[in-house]
């Protein structure tokens, strides 16, 4: 069963080097929808909608550790809500990157991140200056966990952002070979 691991539990596991991947084949669209369902209430408080770029999303089967990818999607979704603007949108799209990879992209139209912060963004405990509007507190661990998990899969994570416009986090993931999507 899938469960949500809080930041500190997960970081404890990472620190003892216990990041055994349990590789499975699953539909990432379904997993994203589950994460959206879990955070719908939190998003609604800021009138933020969590959506896919298309109304009808076909299943996209991938090969990865489902529980850990859920953690990645959770951390990115929670950030997009926390640092999103009222009445904003968090939108997910899945790009057919190559024969064996998808790119999962999470875009928000929130407060954005200064490019100067990019080099440190994925560091443990790093948080962008508290002087920014609407700081809701946090551990600064979310993105370091995301990076650890993606790197444990030998995949890549990217960030693009413009201050005051929004942010886009994306990561690569292996396609399932056996299940056609
Ligand atoms: N979607 C986003 N929009 C704007 N800023 C973000 C976004 N995601 C992360 N950040 C910035 O990156 C910092 C690090 O994120 P994270 O590691 O999740 O820590 P936390 O959310 O606990 O502060 C955050 O403090 C925030 O300033
Ligand atoms: Mg966070």
XYZ file of N, CA and C and ligand atoms in Angstrom:
571
model
N 0.836 -1.200 0.000
C 0.000 0.000 0.000
C 0.873 1.251 0.000
N 0.378 2.268 -0.592
C 1.126 3.519 -0.668
C 0.876 4.339 0.590
N 1.889 4.939 1.123
C 1.684 5.839 2.250
C 2.547 7.065 2.072
N 2.182 8.096 2.770
C 2.961 9.336 2.686
C 3.976 9.344 3.822
N 5.201 9.503 3.451
C 6.261 9.579 4.451
C 6.538 11.058 4.691
N 6.582 11.464 5.926
C 6.858 12.888 6.129
C 8.334 13.177 5.895
N 8.648 14.451 5.711
C 10.006 14.851 5.355
C 11.054 14.239 6.272
N 10.814 14.308 7.578
C 11.870 13.891 8.499
C 12.064 12.382 8.505
N 11.000 11.633 8.371
C 11.140 10.174 8.274
C 11.971 9.810 7.058
N 11.630 10.462 5.963
C 12.312 10.133 4.722
C 13.776 10.505 4.775
N 14.084 11.653 5.353
C 15.476 12.082 5.411
C 16.266 11.127 6.315
N 15.653 10.606 7.350
C 16.319 9.637 8.216
C 16.727 8.405 7.408
N 15.797 7.948 6.604
C 16.099 6.782 5.758
C 17.251 7.086 4.804
N 17.220 8.296 4.250
C 18.265 8.652 3.293
C 19.618 8.709 3.977
N 19.647 9.208 5.223
C 20.920 9.383 5.898
C 21.606 8.065 6.244
N 20.840 7.043 6.499
C 21.481 5.751 6.739
C 21.704 4.999 5.417
N 21.475 5.708 4.334
C 21.746 5.122 3.025
C 20.728 4.071 2.614
N 19.620 4.045 3.323
C 18.612 3.025 3.057
C 17.637 3.517 1.984
N 18.052 3.441 0.755
C 17.153 3.850 -0.305
C 17.038 2.696 -1.300
N 16.600 1.569 -0.772
C 16.371 0.405 -1.632
C 15.163 0.681 -2.500
N 15.365 0.554 -3.790
C 14.251 0.809 -4.685
C 13.466 -0.474 -4.910
N 12.178 -0.308 -4.861
C 11.283 -1.424 -5.144
C 10.643 -1.125 -6.501
N 11.276 -1.609 -7.549
C 10.862 -1.231 -8.903
C 9.627 -2.016 -9.344
N 8.645 -1.240 -9.761
C 7.384 -1.826 -10.218
C 6.985 -1.132 -11.511
N 5.981 -1.703 -12.184
C 5.413 -1.034 -13.358
C 4.041 -0.512 -12.961
N 3.803 0.742 -13.237
C 2.528 1.355 -12.851
C 2.202 2.520 -13.771
N 0.956 2.938 -13.704
C 0.485 4.069 -14.503
C 0.745 5.367 -13.734
N 1.625 6.190 -14.243
C 1.970 7.424 -13.516
C 0.830 8.438 -13.528
N -0.033 8.364 -14.515
C -1.199 9.274 -14.550
C -2.103 8.990 -13.350
N -2.307 7.713 -13.090
C -3.114 7.288 -11.952
C -2.478 7.750 -10.635
N -1.172 7.614 -10.542
C -0.467 8.031 -9.324
C -0.579 9.551 -9.112
N -0.418 10.299 -10.191
C -0.541 11.767 -10.099
C -1.962 12.135 -9.662
N -2.941 11.448 -10.231
C -4.334 11.719 -9.860
C -4.566 11.448 -8.369
N -3.965 10.372 -7.849
C -4.071 10.069 -6.414
C -3.479 11.190 -5.564
N -2.327 11.684 -5.970
C -1.680 12.769 -5.225
C -2.553 14.024 -5.293
N -3.084 14.320 -6.460
C -3.984 15.475 -6.600
C -5.194 15.310 -5.672
N -5.752 14.120 -5.626
C -6.916 13.882 -4.762
C -6.561 14.125 -3.291
N -5.366 13.695 -2.895
C -4.935 13.865 -1.501
C -4.760 15.334 -1.115
N -4.372 16.161 -2.078
C -4.082 17.567 -1.753
C -5.108 18.554 -2.289
N -6.214 18.026 -2.748
C -7.272 18.859 -3.312
C -7.785 19.888 -2.300
N -7.973 19.433 -1.055
C -8.487 20.314 -0.001
C -7.505 21.434 0.317
N -6.243 21.051 0.423
C -5.187 22.034 0.704
C -5.146 23.078 -0.421
N -5.259 22.610 -1.657
C -5.237 23.511 -2.821
C -6.475 24.410 -2.832
N -7.617 23.823 -2.465
C -8.880 24.571 -2.508
C -8.855 25.766 -1.558
N -8.093 25.631 -0.461
C -7.999 26.743 0.493
C -7.408 27.990 -0.138
N -6.610 27.810 -1.177
C -6.054 28.966 -1.892
C -6.684 29.099 -3.273
N -7.745 28.325 -3.472
C -8.433 28.347 -4.762
C -7.490 27.991 -5.913
N -6.599 27.051 -5.629
C -5.653 26.588 -6.651
C -6.202 25.300 -7.253
N -6.170 25.196 -8.564
C -6.626 23.939 -9.166
C -5.436 23.082 -9.581
N -5.593 21.793 -9.353
C -4.568 20.810 -9.701
C -5.073 20.068 -10.934
N -4.390 20.232 -12.040
C -4.924 19.666 -13.291
C -3.839 19.047 -14.178
N -4.302 18.291 -15.147
C -3.432 17.826 -16.229
C -3.584 18.810 -17.385
N -2.629 18.820 -18.277
C -2.716 19.739 -19.425
C -3.800 19.315 -20.422
N -4.183 18.038 -20.348
C -5.264 17.567 -21.222
C -6.430 17.090 -20.374
N -7.616 17.275 -20.865
C -8.792 16.822 -20.121
C -8.809 15.302 -19.992
N -8.467 14.637 -21.064
C -8.444 13.167 -21.054
C -6.995 12.696 -21.095
N -6.524 12.163 -19.959
C -5.153 11.661 -19.940
C -5.157 10.148 -20.146
N -4.430 9.702 -21.141
C -4.233 8.266 -21.360
C -3.293 7.747 -20.267
N -3.400 6.475 -19.929
C -2.407 5.914 -18.994
C -0.991 5.994 -19.589
N -0.034 6.249 -18.733
C 1.378 6.243 -19.138
C 2.107 5.319 -18.162
N 2.452 4.141 -18.636
C 3.070 3.155 -17.748
C 4.563 3.384 -17.624
N 5.025 3.355 -16.382
C 6.446 3.590 -16.108
C 6.999 2.458 -15.245
N 8.337 2.463 -15.124
C 9.026 1.449 -14.334
C 9.868 2.194 -13.304
N 9.420 2.153 -12.053
C 10.091 2.929 -10.998
C 9.568 2.458 -9.643
N 10.091 3.051 -8.578
C 9.592 2.766 -7.235
C 8.365 3.657 -6.998
N 7.213 3.046 -7.011
C 5.958 3.795 -6.989
C 5.809 4.663 -5.733
N 6.158 4.077 -4.596
C 6.018 4.801 -3.328
C 6.938 6.029 -3.298
N 8.129 5.861 -3.803
C 9.081 6.981 -3.770
C 8.715 8.035 -4.804
N 8.204 7.599 -5.940
C 7.761 8.587 -6.941
C 6.525 9.323 -6.411
N 5.724 8.647 -5.626
C 4.591 9.345 -4.989
C 5.118 10.434 -4.051
N 6.202 10.129 -3.339
C 6.813 11.123 -2.451
C 7.317 12.326 -3.241
N 7.943 12.063 -4.398
C 8.431 13.145 -5.273
C 7.258 14.021 -5.717
N 6.203 13.377 -6.203
C 5.025 14.110 -6.689
C 4.359 14.887 -5.559
N 4.356 14.291 -4.381
C 3.780 14.955 -3.208
C 4.563 16.213 -2.866
N 5.875 16.084 -2.765
C 6.698 17.243 -2.382
C 6.568 18.375 -3.404
N 6.561 18.012 -4.689
C 6.455 19.047 -5.727
C 5.064 19.677 -5.730
N 4.042 18.853 -5.519
C 2.670 19.381 -5.492
C 2.473 20.303 -4.291
N 2.943 19.866 -3.129
C 2.802 20.690 -1.913
C 3.533 22.023 -2.092
N 4.722 21.986 -2.677
C 5.432 23.247 -2.938
C 4.635 24.142 -3.877
N 4.067 23.551 -4.913
C 3.340 24.375 -5.890
C 2.120 25.035 -5.248
N 1.577 24.412 -4.219
C 0.449 25.012 -3.493
C 0.970 26.074 -2.516
N 2.013 25.674 -1.750
C 2.579 26.588 -0.747
C 3.086 27.874 -1.355
N 3.753 27.758 -2.479
C 4.365 28.926 -3.125
C 3.555 29.385 -4.334
N 2.337 28.877 -4.419
C 1.452 29.278 -5.511
C 0.649 30.493 -5.121
N 0.099 31.170 -6.100
C -0.718 32.343 -5.789
C -2.184 31.927 -5.711
N -2.980 32.731 -5.005
C -4.410 32.459 -4.914
C -5.008 32.386 -6.314
N -5.922 31.467 -6.488
C -6.587 31.233 -7.785
C -5.614 30.770 -8.862
N -4.515 30.191 -8.438
C -3.513 29.715 -9.398
C -3.810 28.314 -9.905
N -2.867 27.816 -10.675
C -3.016 26.476 -11.249
C -1.710 25.710 -11.143
N -1.819 24.461 -10.759
C -0.693 23.537 -10.851
C -1.056 22.566 -11.951
N -0.260 22.544 -12.983
C -0.597 21.719 -14.142
C 0.501 20.704 -14.419
N 0.095 19.469 -14.654
C 1.050 18.415 -14.982
C 0.927 18.041 -16.443
N 2.067 17.903 -17.088
C 2.071 17.344 -18.434
C 3.129 16.256 -18.497
N 2.918 15.321 -19.397
C 3.873 14.223 -19.570
C 4.365 14.256 -21.012
N 5.670 14.402 -21.147
C 6.265 14.529 -22.478
C 6.908 13.202 -22.865
N 6.657 12.799 -24.095
C 7.281 11.588 -24.629
C 8.702 11.969 -25.056
N 9.658 11.755 -24.147
C 10.998 12.314 -24.326
C 11.837 11.518 -25.305
N 11.830 10.205 -25.166
C 12.627 9.351 -26.052
C 11.999 7.966 -26.040
N 12.662 7.034 -26.694
C 12.107 5.678 -26.796
C 11.807 5.074 -25.431
N 12.673 5.392 -24.433
C 12.476 4.749 -23.131
C 12.248 5.702 -21.952
N 12.052 7.000 -22.245
C 11.832 7.942 -21.132
C 10.634 8.865 -21.368
N 9.991 9.168 -20.250
C 9.021 10.263 -20.232
C 9.637 11.394 -19.417
N 9.134 12.595 -19.655
C 9.457 13.729 -18.800
C 8.152 14.141 -18.136
N 8.139 14.146 -16.790
C 6.953 14.567 -16.043
C 7.183 16.003 -15.607
N 6.266 16.881 -15.988
C 6.451 18.311 -15.777
C 5.351 18.883 -14.906
N 5.737 19.584 -13.851
C 4.774 20.217 -12.940
C 4.978 21.724 -13.007
N 3.991 22.421 -13.489
C 4.121 23.860 -13.703
C 3.170 24.614 -12.787
N 3.668 25.665 -12.150
C 2.761 26.516 -11.372
C 2.917 27.962 -11.815
N 1.974 28.800 -11.414
C 2.093 30.233 -11.730
C 2.198 31.021 -10.425
N 3.037 30.506 -9.550
C 3.222 31.083 -8.224
C 4.293 32.162 -8.160
N 4.900 32.293 -6.998
C 5.814 33.409 -6.744
C 7.142 33.290 -7.488
N 7.468 32.075 -7.930
C 8.698 31.894 -8.686
C 9.942 31.887 -7.820
N 11.063 31.587 -8.438
C 12.346 31.457 -7.737
C 13.382 32.246 -8.521
N 14.174 33.001 -7.797
C 15.254 33.737 -8.431
C 16.305 32.752 -8.951
N 16.771 32.951 -10.162
C 17.769 32.044 -10.742
C 19.024 31.905 -9.877
N 19.329 32.937 -9.089
C 20.483 32.877 -8.181
C 20.330 31.773 -7.145
N 19.100 31.394 -6.858
C 18.865 30.356 -5.845
C 18.957 28.936 -6.415
N 18.962 28.818 -7.743
C 18.963 27.479 -8.350
C 20.079 26.563 -7.844
N 21.343 27.052 -7.770
C 22.411 26.126 -7.378
C 22.201 25.476 -6.005
N 21.511 26.188 -5.096
C 21.369 25.655 -3.738
C 19.991 25.060 -3.459
N 19.097 25.188 -4.401
C 17.696 24.849 -4.186
C 17.466 23.420 -3.692
N 18.261 22.499 -4.201
C 18.061 21.087 -3.861
C 18.903 20.648 -2.669
N 19.588 21.603 -2.047
C 20.384 21.270 -0.860
C 19.480 21.048 0.344
N 19.928 20.170 1.210
C 19.210 19.912 2.448
C 19.074 21.193 3.280
N 17.930 21.458 3.791
C 17.607 22.598 4.663
C 17.656 23.957 3.966
N 17.899 23.957 2.637
C 17.947 25.260 1.961
C 16.543 25.790 1.704
N 16.316 27.031 2.136
C 15.051 27.696 1.869
C 15.346 29.083 1.330
N 14.550 29.502 0.364
C 14.729 30.843 -0.180
C 14.318 31.846 0.898
N 15.037 32.937 0.947
C 14.879 33.982 1.964
C 13.462 34.143 2.516
N 13.409 34.190 3.822
C 12.119 34.286 4.513
C 11.432 35.628 4.281
N 12.171 36.570 3.739
C 11.574 37.898 3.524
C 10.548 37.869 2.386
N 10.512 36.757 1.641
C 9.540 36.693 0.550
C 8.127 36.681 1.110
N 7.214 37.105 0.277
C 5.837 37.186 0.749
C 5.314 35.790 1.111
N 4.449 35.742 2.068
C 3.707 34.552 2.406
C 4.594 33.332 2.686
N 5.536 33.502 3.619
C 6.322 32.334 3.983
C 5.477 31.478 4.902
N 5.269 30.230 4.518
C 4.407 29.355 5.307
C 5.196 28.358 6.142
N 6.480 28.576 6.236
C 7.294 27.669 7.033
C 7.572 26.385 6.301
N 8.574 25.677 6.743
C 8.941 24.427 6.092
C 10.317 24.025 6.564
N 10.707 22.807 6.219
C 11.968 22.261 6.707
C 13.122 22.504 5.746
N 12.789 22.819 4.514
C 13.841 22.928 3.501
C 14.348 21.568 3.061
N 13.597 20.524 3.385
C 14.035 19.168 3.027
C 13.355 18.618 1.782
N 12.189 19.192 1.456
C 11.361 18.613 0.380
C 12.107 18.372 -0.923
N 12.801 19.385 -1.407
C 13.476 19.241 -2.699
C 14.729 18.378 -2.608
N 15.378 18.351 -1.439
C 16.557 17.479 -1.317
C 16.116 16.014 -1.361
N 14.950 15.734 -0.806
C 14.399 14.371 -0.882
C 14.052 14.035 -2.335
N 13.425 14.977 -3.002
C 13.080 14.784 -4.421
C 14.331 14.428 -5.219
N 15.376 15.204 -5.008
C 16.615 14.985 -5.759
C 17.232 13.618 -5.442
N 17.268 13.259 -4.156
C 17.803 11.944 -3.766
C 17.055 10.809 -4.452
N 15.748 10.907 -4.438
C 14.935 9.829 -5.007
C 15.142 9.732 -6.525
N 15.135 10.880 -7.194
C 15.312 10.878 -8.652
C 16.709 10.356 -9.012
N 17.709 10.780 -8.262
C 19.068 10.317 -8.551
C 19.247 8.829 -8.245
N 18.560 8.347 -7.230
C 18.620 6.907 -6.925
C 18.061 6.086 -8.101
N 17.164 6.684 -8.861
C 16.621 6.035 -10.060
C 17.514 6.272 -11.294
N 18.633 6.959 -11.099
C 19.485 7.375 -12.227
C 18.748 8.247 -13.230
N 17.843 9.060 -12.699
C 17.092 9.966 -13.564
C 17.505 11.395 -13.258
N 16.907 12.334 -13.977
C 17.300 13.737 -13.839
C 16.133 14.617 -13.428
N 16.455 15.659 -12.657
C 15.447 16.641 -12.248
C 15.878 18.018 -12.745
N 14.916 18.782 -13.225
C 15.200 20.114 -13.763
C 14.288 21.142 -13.125
N 14.769 22.376 -13.073
C 13.904 23.470 -12.620
C 14.064 24.656 -13.558
N 12.955 25.270 -13.871
C 12.959 26.528 -14.618
C 12.002 27.428 -13.875
N 12.360 28.699 -13.709
C 11.467 29.568 -12.981
C 11.742 31.018 -13.284
N 10.724 31.818 -13.122
C 10.898 33.259 -13.237
C 10.173 33.898 -12.066
N 10.887 34.781 -11.380
C 10.327 35.450 -10.211
C 9.030 36.174 -10.580
N 7.993 35.901 -9.816
C 6.707 36.563 -10.058
C 5.882 35.949 -11.174
N 6.433 34.986 -11.863
C 5.711 34.375 -12.993
C 5.320 32.928 -12.681
N 6.299 32.165 -12.199
C 5.982 30.776 -11.858
C 7.190 29.879 -11.973
N 6.963 28.603 -11.673
C 8.051 27.629 -11.657
C 7.632 26.362 -12.360
N 8.623 25.703 -12.896
C 8.371 24.406 -13.512
C 9.450 23.431 -13.060
N 9.013 22.364 -12.410
C 9.918 21.288 -12.011
C 9.603 20.101 -12.904
N 10.645 19.449 -13.411
C 10.394 18.277 -14.249
C 11.421 17.204 -13.956
N 11.021 15.967 -14.162
C 11.962 14.864 -13.969
C 11.715 13.789 -15.012
N 12.780 13.052 -15.313
C 12.671 11.956 -16.282
C 12.300 10.678 -15.549
N 11.660 9.778 -16.260
C 11.283 8.493 -15.671
C 11.241 7.451 -16.785
N 11.625 6.232 -16.424
C 11.703 5.162 -17.422
C 10.319 4.643 -17.795
N 10.117 4.447 -19.090
C 8.860 3.856 -19.555
C 8.866 2.363 -19.262
N 7.704 1.844 -19.037
C 7.588 0.395 -18.909
C 7.829 -0.224 -20.280
N 8.589 -1.322 -20.312
C 8.866 -1.977 -21.600
C 7.760 -2.938 -21.964
N 7.181 -3.498 -20.931
C 6.232 -4.594 -21.182
C 4.808 -4.131 -21.401
N 4.444 -3.028 -20.704
C 3.070 -2.570 -20.842
C 3.061 -1.418 -21.835
N 2.330 -1.568 -22.903
C 2.248 -0.477 -23.877
C 1.347 0.623 -23.364
N 1.810 1.854 -23.566
C 0.975 2.954 -23.105
C 0.293 3.620 -24.294
N 7.008 25.729 -6.720
C 7.778 26.619 -6.081
N 7.613 27.954 -6.274
C 8.395 28.862 -5.637
N 9.376 28.540 -4.772
C 9.584 27.237 -4.540
C 8.816 26.209 -5.171
N 9.264 24.999 -4.728
C 10.267 25.275 -3.884
N 10.478 26.607 -3.747
C 11.511 27.275 -2.940
O 12.526 26.324 -2.687
C 12.758 26.216 -1.282
C 13.119 24.780 -0.942
O 11.981 23.923 -1.106
P 11.815 22.659 -0.169
O 13.106 21.897 -0.208
O 10.588 21.931 -0.578
O 11.680 23.276 1.285
P 10.449 23.921 2.057
O 9.223 23.841 1.175
O 10.312 23.109 3.295
O 10.872 25.327 2.330
C 11.478 26.705 -0.625
O 11.751 27.258 0.641
C 10.977 27.748 -1.605
O 11.555 28.996 -1.327
Mg 8.666 21.949 0.376
